Coordinates of C-alpha atoms and ligand atoms in Angstrom, one line a residue:
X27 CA -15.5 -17.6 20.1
X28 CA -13.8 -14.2 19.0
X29 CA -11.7 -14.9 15.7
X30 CA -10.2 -12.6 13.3
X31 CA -9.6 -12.2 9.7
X32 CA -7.9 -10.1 7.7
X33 CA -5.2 -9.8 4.4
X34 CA -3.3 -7.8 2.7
X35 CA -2.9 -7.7 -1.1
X36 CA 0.7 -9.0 -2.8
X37 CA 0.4 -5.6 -4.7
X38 CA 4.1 -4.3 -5.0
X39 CA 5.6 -4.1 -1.6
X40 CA 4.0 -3.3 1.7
X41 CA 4.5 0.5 2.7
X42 CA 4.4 2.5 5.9
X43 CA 0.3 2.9 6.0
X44 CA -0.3 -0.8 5.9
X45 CA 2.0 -1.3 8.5
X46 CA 0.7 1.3 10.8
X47 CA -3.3 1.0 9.6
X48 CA -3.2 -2.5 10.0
X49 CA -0.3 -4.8 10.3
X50 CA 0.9 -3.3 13.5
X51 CA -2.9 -3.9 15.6
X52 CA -2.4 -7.6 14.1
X53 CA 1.0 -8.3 16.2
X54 CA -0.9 -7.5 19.6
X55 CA -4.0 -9.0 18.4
X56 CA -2.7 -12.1 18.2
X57 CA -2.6 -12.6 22.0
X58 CA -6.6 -11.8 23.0
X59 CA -8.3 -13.4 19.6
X60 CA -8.0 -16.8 17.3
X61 CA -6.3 -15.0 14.4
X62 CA -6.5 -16.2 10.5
X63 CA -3.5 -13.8 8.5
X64 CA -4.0 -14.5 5.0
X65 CA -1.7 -13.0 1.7
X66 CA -5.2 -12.5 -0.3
X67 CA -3.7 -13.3 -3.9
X68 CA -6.6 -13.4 -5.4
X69 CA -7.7 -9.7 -4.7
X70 CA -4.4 -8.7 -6.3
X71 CA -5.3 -10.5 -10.0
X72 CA -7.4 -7.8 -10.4
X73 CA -4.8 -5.4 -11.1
X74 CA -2.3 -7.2 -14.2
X75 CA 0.8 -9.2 -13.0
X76 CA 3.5 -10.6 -14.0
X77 CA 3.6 -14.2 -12.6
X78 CA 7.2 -14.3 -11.3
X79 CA 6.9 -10.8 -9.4
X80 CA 3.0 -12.2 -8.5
X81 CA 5.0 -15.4 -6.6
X82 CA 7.6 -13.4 -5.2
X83 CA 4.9 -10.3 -4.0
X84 CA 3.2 -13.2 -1.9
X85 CA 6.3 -14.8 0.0
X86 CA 7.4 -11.0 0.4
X87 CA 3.8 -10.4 2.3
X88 CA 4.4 -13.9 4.0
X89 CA 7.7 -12.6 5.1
X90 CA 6.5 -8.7 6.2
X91 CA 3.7 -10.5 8.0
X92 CA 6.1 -12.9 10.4
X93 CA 9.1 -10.1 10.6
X94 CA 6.7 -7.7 12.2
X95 CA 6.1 -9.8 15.2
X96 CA 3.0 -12.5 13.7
X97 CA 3.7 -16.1 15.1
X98 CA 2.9 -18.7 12.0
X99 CA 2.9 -21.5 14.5
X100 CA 0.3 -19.3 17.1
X101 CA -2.0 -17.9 14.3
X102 CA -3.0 -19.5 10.7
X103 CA -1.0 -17.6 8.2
X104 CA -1.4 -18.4 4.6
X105 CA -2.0 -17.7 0.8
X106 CA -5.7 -17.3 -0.4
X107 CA -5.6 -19.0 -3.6
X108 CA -4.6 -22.5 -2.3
X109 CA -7.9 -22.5 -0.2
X110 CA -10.4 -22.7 -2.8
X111 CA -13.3 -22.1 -0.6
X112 CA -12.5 -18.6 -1.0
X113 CA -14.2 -18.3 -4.9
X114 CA -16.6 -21.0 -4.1
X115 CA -17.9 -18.8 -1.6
X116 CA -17.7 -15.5 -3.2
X117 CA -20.1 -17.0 -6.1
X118 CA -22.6 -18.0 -3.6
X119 CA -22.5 -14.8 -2.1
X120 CA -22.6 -12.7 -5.1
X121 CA -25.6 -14.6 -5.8
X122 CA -27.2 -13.2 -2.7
X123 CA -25.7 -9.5 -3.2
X124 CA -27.8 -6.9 -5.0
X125 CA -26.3 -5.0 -8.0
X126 CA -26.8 -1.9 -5.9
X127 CA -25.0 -2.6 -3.3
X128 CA -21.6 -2.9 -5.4
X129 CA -23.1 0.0 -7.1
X130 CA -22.2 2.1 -4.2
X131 CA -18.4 1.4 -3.3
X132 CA -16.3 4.0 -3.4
X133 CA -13.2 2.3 -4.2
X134 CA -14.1 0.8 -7.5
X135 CA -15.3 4.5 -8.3
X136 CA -11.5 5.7 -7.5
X137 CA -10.1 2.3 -9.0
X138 CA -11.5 2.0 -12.1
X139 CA -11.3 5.8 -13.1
X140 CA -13.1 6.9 -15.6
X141 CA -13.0 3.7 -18.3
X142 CA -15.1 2.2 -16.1
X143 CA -16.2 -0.5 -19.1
X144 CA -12.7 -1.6 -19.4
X145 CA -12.3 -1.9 -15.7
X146 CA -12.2 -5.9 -15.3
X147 CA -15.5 -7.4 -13.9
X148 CA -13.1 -8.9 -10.7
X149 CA -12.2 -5.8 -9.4
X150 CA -16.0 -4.7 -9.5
X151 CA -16.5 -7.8 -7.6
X152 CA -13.7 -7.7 -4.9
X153 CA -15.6 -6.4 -1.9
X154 CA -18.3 -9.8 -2.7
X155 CA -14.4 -12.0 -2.4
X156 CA -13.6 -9.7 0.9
X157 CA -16.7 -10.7 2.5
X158 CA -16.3 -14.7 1.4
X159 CA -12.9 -14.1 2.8
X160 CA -13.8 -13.0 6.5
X161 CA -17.5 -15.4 6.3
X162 CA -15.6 -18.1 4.9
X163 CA -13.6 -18.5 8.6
X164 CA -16.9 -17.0 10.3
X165 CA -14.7 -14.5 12.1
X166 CA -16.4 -12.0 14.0
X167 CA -13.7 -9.1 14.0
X168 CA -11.7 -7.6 11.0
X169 CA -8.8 -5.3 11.9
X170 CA -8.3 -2.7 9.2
X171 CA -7.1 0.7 8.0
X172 CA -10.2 3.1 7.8
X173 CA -10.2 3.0 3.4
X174 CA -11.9 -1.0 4.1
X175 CA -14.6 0.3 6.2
X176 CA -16.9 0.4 3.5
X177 CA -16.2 -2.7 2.1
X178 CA -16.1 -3.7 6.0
X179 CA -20.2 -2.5 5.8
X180 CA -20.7 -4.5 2.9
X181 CA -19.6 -7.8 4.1
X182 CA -21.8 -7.7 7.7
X183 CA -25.1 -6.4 4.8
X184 CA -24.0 -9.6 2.7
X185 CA -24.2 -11.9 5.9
X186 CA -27.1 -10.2 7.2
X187 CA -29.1 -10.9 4.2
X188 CA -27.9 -14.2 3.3
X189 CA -28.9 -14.9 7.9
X190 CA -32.6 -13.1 6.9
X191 CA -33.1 -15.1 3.3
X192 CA -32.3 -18.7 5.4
X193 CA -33.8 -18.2 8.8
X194 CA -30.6 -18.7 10.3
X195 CA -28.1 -16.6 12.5
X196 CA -25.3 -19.3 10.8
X197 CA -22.9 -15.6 9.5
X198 CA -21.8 -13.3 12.7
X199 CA -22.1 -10.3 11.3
X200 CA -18.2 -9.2 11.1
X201 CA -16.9 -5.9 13.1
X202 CA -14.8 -4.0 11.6
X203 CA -11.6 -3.2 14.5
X204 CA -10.0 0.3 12.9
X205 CA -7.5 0.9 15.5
X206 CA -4.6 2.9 16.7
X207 CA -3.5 6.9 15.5
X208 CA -2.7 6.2 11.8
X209 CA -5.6 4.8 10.8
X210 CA -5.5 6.4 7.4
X211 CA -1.6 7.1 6.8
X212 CA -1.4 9.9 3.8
X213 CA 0.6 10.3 0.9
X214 CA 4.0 11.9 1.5
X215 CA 3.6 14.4 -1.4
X216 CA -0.1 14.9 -1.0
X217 CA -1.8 15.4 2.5
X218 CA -5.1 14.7 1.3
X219 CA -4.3 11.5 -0.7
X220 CA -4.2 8.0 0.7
X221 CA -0.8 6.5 0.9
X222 CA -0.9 3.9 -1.5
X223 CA 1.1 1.0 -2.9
X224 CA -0.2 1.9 -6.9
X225 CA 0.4 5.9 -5.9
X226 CA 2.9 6.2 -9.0
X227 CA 5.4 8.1 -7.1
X228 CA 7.8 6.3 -5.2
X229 CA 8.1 9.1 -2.9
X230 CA 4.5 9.4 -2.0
X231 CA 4.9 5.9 0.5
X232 CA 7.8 4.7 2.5
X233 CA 8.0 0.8 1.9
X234 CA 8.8 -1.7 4.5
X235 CA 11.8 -2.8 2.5
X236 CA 13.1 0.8 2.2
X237 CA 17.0 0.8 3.6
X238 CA 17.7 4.1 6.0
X239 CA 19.1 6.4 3.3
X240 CA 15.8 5.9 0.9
X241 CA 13.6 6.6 4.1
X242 CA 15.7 9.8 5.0
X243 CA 15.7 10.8 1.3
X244 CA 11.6 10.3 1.5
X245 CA 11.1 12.1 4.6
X246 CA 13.1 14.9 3.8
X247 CA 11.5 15.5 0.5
X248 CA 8.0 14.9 2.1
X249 CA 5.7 18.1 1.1
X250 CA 5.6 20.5 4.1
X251 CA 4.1 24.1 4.5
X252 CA 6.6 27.2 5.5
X253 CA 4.9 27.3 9.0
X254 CA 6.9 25.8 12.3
X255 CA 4.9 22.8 14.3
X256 CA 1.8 24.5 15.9
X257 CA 0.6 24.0 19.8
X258 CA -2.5 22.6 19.1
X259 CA -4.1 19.5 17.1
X260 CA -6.5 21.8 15.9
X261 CA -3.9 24.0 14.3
X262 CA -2.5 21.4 12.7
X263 CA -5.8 20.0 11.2
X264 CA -6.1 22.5 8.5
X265 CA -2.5 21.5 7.2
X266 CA -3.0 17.7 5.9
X267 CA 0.6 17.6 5.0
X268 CA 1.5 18.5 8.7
X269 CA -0.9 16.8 10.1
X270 CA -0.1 13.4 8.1
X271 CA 3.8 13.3 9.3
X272 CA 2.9 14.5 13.2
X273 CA 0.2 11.8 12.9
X274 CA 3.6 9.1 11.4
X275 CA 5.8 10.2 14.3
X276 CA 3.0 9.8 16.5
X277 CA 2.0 6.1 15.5
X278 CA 5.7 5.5 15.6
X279 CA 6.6 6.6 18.9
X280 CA 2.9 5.3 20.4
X281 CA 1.9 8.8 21.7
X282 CA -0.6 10.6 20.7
X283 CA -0.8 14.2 18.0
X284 CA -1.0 16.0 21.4
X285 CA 1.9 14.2 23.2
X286 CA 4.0 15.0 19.6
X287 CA 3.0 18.7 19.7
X288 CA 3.8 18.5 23.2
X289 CA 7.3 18.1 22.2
X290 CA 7.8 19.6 19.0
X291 CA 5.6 23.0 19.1
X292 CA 7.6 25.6 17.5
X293 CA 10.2 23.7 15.6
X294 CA 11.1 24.3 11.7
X295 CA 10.2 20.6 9.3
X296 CA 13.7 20.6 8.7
X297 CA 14.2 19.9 12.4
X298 CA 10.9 17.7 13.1
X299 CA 11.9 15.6 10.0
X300 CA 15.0 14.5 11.7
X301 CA 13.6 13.3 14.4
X302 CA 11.3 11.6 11.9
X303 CA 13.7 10.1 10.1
X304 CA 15.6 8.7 13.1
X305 CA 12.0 6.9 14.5
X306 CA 11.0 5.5 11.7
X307 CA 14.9 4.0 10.6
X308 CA 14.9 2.5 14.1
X309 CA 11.3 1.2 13.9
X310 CA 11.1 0.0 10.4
X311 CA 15.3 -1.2 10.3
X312 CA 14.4 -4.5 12.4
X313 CA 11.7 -5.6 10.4
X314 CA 13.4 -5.4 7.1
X315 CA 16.6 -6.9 8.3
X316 CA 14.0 -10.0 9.7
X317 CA 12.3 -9.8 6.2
X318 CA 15.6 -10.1 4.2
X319 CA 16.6 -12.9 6.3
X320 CA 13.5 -14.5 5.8
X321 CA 13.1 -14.8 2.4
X322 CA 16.8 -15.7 2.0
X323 CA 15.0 -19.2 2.6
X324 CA 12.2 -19.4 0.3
X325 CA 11.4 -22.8 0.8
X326 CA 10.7 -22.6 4.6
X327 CA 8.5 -19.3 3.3
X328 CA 6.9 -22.1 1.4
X329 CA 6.2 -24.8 3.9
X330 CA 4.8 -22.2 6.3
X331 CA 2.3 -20.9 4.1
X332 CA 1.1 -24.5 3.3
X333 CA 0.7 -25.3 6.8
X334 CA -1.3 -22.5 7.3
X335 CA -3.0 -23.2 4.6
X336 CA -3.7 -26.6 5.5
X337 CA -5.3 -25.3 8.7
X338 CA -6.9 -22.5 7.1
X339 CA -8.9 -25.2 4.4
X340 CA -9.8 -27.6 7.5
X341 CA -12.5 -24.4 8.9
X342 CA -13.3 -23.9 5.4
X343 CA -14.3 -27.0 4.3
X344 CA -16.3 -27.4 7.4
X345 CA -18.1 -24.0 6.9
X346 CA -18.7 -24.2 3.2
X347 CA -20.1 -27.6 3.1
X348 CA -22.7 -26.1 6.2
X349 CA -23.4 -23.3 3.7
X350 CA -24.1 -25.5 1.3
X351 CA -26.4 -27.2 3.1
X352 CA -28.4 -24.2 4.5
X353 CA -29.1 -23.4 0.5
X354 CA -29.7 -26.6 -1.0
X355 CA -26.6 -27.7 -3.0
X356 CA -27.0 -31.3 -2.5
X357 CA -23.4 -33.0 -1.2
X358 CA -24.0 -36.9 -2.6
Ligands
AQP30 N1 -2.7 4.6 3.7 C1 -3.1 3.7 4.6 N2 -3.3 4.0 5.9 C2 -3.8 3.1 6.8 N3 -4.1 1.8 6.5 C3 -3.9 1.5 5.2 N4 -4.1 0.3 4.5 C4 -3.8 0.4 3.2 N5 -3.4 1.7 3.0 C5 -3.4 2.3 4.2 C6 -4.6 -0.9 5.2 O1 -3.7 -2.0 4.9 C7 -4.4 -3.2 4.7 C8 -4.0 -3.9 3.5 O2 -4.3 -3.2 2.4 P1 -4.3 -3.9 0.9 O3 -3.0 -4.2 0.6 O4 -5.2 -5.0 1.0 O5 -5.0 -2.9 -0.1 P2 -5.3 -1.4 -0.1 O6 -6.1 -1.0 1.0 O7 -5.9 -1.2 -1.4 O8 -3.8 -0.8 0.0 P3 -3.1 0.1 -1.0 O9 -1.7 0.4 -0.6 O10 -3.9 1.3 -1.3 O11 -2.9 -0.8 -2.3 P4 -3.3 -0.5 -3.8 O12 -2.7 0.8 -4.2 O13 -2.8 -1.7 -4.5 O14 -4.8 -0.4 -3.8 C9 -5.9 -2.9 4.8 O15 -6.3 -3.1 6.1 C10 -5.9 -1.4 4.6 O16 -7.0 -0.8 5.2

């Protein structure tokens, strides 16, 4: 059986490259595979919060998650932290996951800057708590935007070993699904920086909450070069800043660079970003209209997360108490 996993942090507010990287590929998804959509909570401690924004960050995800076309009722949807599976398993894991290994991961490098010692020992650990999160359900597929295909590597390594170390083939080792044009959607005032929900410039993202006015104001600030839209995709490769909006309007429209050159070769940004602004206010309007209404009712919010979770902590249970088997934790 195929099944997916995959979350999003309640971080601040869901922005244009979560949708496109990942969120998006979810909503079709959800018709060829057994899909698990979780609000991973627990991954966003490791950044400080302040519990009332924390509670309302996680109905906000709950709410992006269902206005962007994911059935609660069809898929499990829930919040991480009320399956506590998820930190069980992630200590057995990280039991079976070399030093090295975490050693290596690029975003804790970028994360934790250079106080690395005052970086907190959960955020060194996250990628151990991603791979309980996907092993936990078993899934077998894990659509994400490409900046989680490292941690993506990590997690199929973890259930390798742990597989080799039992005798057992108990883990499918998970494959990572990065799919679609905007697999890595760039900041709006730096081409070659990921867009990004801690990016301290509001300007840098476009949130999924934005109203039309802030989204035109973004786009038309967006950094741009004085050159008009070239011909070719390789033209517009050495111009990340170019490249990064074409690539937008592209995963917007659901054509490709080319097809977007096609049409625009030639023009001036001032011209392009209207047309930009235009697509992504009639995309993104729906969805944030469906959000507000949404969590107008934060109690129903509420009772569909705990559902979901309820369903999400029956294959947990199951699979944890199998793991805990395989290694010896006795279950009187
Ligand atoms: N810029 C992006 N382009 C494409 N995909 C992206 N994703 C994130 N940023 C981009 C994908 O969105 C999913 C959820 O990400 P997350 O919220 O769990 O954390 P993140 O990847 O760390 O996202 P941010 O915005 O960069 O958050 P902060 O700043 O808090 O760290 C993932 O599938 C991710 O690949």
């Amino acid at each position: 059986m195929n099944r997916i996993f995959s979350g999003m942090q309640p971080t601040r507010q869901l922005h244009l490259g979560n949708y496109l990287g990942a969120l998006r590929n979810w909503v079709d998804l959800q018709n060829s595979y057994e899909c698990i959509f979780c609000v991973v909570d627990l991954h966003a401690l490791t950044i400080d919060q302040d519990p009332e924004v924390l509670r309302n960050n996680i109905r906000e995800v709950a709410a992006a998650y269902i206005a962007a076309g994911i059935d609660p009722d069809k898929n499990i949807l829930f919040n991480q932290s009320v399956v506590a599976g998820h930190a069980e398993l992630s200590w057995i894991l990280s039991c079976h996951t070399p030093l090295g290994w975490l050693n290596r991961m690029t975003q804790f490098k970028e994360k934790a800057g250079k106080q690395k010692d005052m970086a907190n020992l959960g955020l060194y650990a996250y990628p151990t708590l991603m791979a309980a999160d996907i092993l936990l359900y078993k899934a077998t597929h894990v659509p994400v935007g490409e900046d989680q295909k490292q941690h993506l590597e990590l997690a199929r390594d973890i259930a390798g070993a742990f597989n080799r170390r039992y005798e057992t083939e108990f883990f499918p080792l998970p494959e990572p699904q990065i799919l679609g044009e905007a697999t890595r959607v760039m900041s709006l005032r730096d081409g070659k920086k990921k867009m990004s929900k801690s990016d301290e410039s509001e300007y840098s993202r476009i949130n999924m909450t934005d109203d039309a006015d802030t989204i035109a104001q973004k786009i038309r600030k967006a950094k741009t070069d004085p050159e008009p839209l070239p011909e070719t995709v390789t033209e517009l490769e050495a111009r990340p800043e170019a490249d990064n909006l074409v690539t937008i309007y592209g995963a917007l429209a659901g054509q490709s660079r080319e097809q977007v050159l096609a049409q625009f070769a030639g023009a001036q940004f001032s011209d392009f970003k209207k047309s930009l602004v235009d697509l992504s206010v009639d995309k993104l309007a729906p969805i944030t209209t469906r959000m507000k209404e949404l969590l107008a009712d934060k109690a129903e919010i509420d009772r569909l997360l705990k559902k979901g979770g309820e369903r999400a902590a029956a294959i947990a249970e199951k699979n944890l108490n199998d793991v805990k088997d395989i290694i010896g934790l006795l279950r009187p």
